PDB file of C-alpha atoms in Angstrom:
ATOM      1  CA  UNK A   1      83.920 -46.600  43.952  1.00  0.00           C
ATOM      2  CA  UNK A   2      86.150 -43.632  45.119  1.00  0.00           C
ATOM      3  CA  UNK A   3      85.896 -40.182  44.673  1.00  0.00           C
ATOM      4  CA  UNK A   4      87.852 -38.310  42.944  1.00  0.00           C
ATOM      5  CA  UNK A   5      88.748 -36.345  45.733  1.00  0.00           C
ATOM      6  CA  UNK A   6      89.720 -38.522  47.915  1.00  0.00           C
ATOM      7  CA  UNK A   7      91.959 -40.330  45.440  1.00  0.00           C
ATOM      8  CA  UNK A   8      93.583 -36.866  43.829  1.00  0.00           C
ATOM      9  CA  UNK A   9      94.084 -35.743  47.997  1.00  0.00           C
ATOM     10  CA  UNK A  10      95.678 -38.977  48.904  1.00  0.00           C
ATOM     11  CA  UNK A  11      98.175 -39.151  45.492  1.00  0.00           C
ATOM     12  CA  UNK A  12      98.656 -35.454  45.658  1.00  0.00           C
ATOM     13  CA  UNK A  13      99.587 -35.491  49.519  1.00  0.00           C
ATOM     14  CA  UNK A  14     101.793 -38.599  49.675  1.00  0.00           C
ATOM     15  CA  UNK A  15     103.895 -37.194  45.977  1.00  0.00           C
ATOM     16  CA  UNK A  16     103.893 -34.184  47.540  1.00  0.00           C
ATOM     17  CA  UNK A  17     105.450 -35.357  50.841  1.00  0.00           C
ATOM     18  CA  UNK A  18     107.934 -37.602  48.670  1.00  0.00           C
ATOM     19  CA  UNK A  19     109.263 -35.282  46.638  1.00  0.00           C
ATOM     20  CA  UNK A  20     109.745 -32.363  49.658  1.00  0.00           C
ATOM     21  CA  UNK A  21     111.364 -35.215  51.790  1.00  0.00           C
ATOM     22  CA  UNK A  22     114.129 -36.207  48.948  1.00  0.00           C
ATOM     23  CA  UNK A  23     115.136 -32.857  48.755  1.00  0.00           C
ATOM     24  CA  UNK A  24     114.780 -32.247  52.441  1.00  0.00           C
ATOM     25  CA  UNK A  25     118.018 -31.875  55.129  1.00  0.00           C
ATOM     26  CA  UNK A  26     117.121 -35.322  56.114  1.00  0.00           C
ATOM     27  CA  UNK A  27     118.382 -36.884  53.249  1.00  0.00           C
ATOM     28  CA  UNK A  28     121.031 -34.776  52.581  1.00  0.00           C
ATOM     29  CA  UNK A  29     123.282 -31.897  53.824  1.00  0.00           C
ATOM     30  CA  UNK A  30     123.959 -32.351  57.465  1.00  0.00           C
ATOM     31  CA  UNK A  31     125.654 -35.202  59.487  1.00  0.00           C
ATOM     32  CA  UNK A  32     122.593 -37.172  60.564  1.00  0.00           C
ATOM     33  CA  UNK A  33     121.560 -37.437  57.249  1.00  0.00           C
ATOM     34  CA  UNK A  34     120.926 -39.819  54.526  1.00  0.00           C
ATOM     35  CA  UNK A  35     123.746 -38.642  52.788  1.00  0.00           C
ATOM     36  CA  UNK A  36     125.915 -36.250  55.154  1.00  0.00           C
ATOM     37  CA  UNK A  37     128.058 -35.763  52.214  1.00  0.00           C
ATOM     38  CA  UNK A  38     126.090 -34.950  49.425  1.00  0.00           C
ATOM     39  CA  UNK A  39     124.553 -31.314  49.799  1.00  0.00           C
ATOM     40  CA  UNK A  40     121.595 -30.806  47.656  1.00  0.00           C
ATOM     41  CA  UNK A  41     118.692 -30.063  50.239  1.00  0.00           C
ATOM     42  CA  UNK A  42     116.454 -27.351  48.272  1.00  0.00           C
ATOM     43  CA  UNK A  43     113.651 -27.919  51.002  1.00  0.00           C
ATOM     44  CA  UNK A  44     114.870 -26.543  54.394  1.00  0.00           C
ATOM     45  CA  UNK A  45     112.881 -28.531  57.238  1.00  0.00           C
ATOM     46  CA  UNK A  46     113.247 -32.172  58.252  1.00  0.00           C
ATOM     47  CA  UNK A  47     109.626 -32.461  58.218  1.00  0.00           C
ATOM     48  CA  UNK A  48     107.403 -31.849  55.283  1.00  0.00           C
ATOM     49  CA  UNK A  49     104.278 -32.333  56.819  1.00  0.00           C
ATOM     50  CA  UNK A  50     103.774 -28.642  57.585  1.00  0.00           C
ATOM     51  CA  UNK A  51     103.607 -28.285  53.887  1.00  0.00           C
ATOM     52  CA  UNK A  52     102.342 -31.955  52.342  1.00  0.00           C
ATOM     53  CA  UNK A  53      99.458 -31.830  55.102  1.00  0.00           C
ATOM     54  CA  UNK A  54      97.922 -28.379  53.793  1.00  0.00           C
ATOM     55  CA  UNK A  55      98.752 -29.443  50.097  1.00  0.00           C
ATOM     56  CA  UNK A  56      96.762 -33.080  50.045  1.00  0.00           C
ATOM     57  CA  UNK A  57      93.906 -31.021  51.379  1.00  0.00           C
ATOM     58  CA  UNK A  58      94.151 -28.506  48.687  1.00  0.00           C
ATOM     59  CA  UNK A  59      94.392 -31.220  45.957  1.00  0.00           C
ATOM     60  CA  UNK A  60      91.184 -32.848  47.238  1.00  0.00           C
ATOM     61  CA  UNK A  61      89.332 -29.852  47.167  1.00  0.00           C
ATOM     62  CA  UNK A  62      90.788 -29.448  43.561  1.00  0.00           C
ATOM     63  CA  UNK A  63      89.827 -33.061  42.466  1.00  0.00           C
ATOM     64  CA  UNK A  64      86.168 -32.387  44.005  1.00  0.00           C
ATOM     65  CA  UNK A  65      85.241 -29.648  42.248  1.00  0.00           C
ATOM     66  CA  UNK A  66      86.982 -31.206  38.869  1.00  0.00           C
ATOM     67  CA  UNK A  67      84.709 -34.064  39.333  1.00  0.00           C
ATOM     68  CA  UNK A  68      82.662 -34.695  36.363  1.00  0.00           C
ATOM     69  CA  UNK A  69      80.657 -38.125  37.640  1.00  0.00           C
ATOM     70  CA  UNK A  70      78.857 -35.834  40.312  1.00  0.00           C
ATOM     71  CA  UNK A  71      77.628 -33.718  37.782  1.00  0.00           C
ATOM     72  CA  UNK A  72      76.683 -36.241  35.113  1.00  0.00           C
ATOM     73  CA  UNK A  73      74.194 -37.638  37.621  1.00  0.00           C
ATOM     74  CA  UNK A  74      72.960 -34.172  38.178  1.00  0.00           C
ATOM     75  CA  UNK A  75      72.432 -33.829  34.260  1.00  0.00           C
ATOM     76  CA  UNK A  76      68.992 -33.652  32.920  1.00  0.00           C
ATOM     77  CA  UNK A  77      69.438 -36.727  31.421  1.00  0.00           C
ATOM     78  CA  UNK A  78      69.559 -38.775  34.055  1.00  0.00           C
ATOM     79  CA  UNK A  79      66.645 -37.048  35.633  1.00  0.00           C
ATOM     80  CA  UNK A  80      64.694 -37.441  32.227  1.00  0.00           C
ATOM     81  CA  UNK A  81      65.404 -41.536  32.808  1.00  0.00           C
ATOM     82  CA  UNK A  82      64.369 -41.694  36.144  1.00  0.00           C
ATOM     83  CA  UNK A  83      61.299 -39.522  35.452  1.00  0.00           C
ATOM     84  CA  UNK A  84      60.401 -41.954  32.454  1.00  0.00           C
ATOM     85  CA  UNK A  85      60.513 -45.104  34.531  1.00  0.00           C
ATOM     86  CA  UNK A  86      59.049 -43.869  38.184  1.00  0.00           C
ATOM     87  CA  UNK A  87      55.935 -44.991  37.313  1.00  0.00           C
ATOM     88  CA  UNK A  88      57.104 -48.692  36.965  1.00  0.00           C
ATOM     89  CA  UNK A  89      59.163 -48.933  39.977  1.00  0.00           C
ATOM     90  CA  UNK A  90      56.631 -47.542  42.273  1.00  0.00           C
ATOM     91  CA  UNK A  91      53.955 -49.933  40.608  1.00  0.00           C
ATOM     92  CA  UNK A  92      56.396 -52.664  41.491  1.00  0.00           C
ATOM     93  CA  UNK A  93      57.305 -51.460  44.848  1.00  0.00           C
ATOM     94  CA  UNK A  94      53.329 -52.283  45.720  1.00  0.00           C
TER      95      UNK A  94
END
């Protein structure tokens, strides 16, 4: 099973490089481009890796800390179910 950080910084990185590179000068708006004759680059580098990089990161920091599994197997619930049946899976471990 994968975390959700790791999913939400791999999804958030690879969108994120997508959507700089359509709107990047090397799809549109110079002669080696995609589309030398359209013009609507909003991003100005050919490379969006200086930006998509630091962003993936951030969103897997974001989807670690929004992680609720991590925390539900903190909860004192969980604990309250292990603590109940301890005694039976050491007795069996004997």
């Amino acid at each position: 099973m994968l975390s959700v950080g790791l999913l939400a910084s791999l999804y958030g990185g690879a969108a994120c490089a997508l959507l700089l590179m359509i709107f990047s000068k090397a799809v549109s708006g110079t002669p080696s481009a995609l589309f030398p004759n359209a013009d609507f680059d909003l991003f100005p580098m050919q490379s969006t890796g200086l930006v998509s990089v630091p962003f993936g990161y951030l969103a897997g920091w974001l989807g670690s800390c929004l992680d609720h599994r991590r925390q539900a197997a903190n909860s004192l619930e969980n604990r309250r179910l292990y603590e109940e049946s301890e005694a039976r899976l050491l007795a069996a471990a004997e």
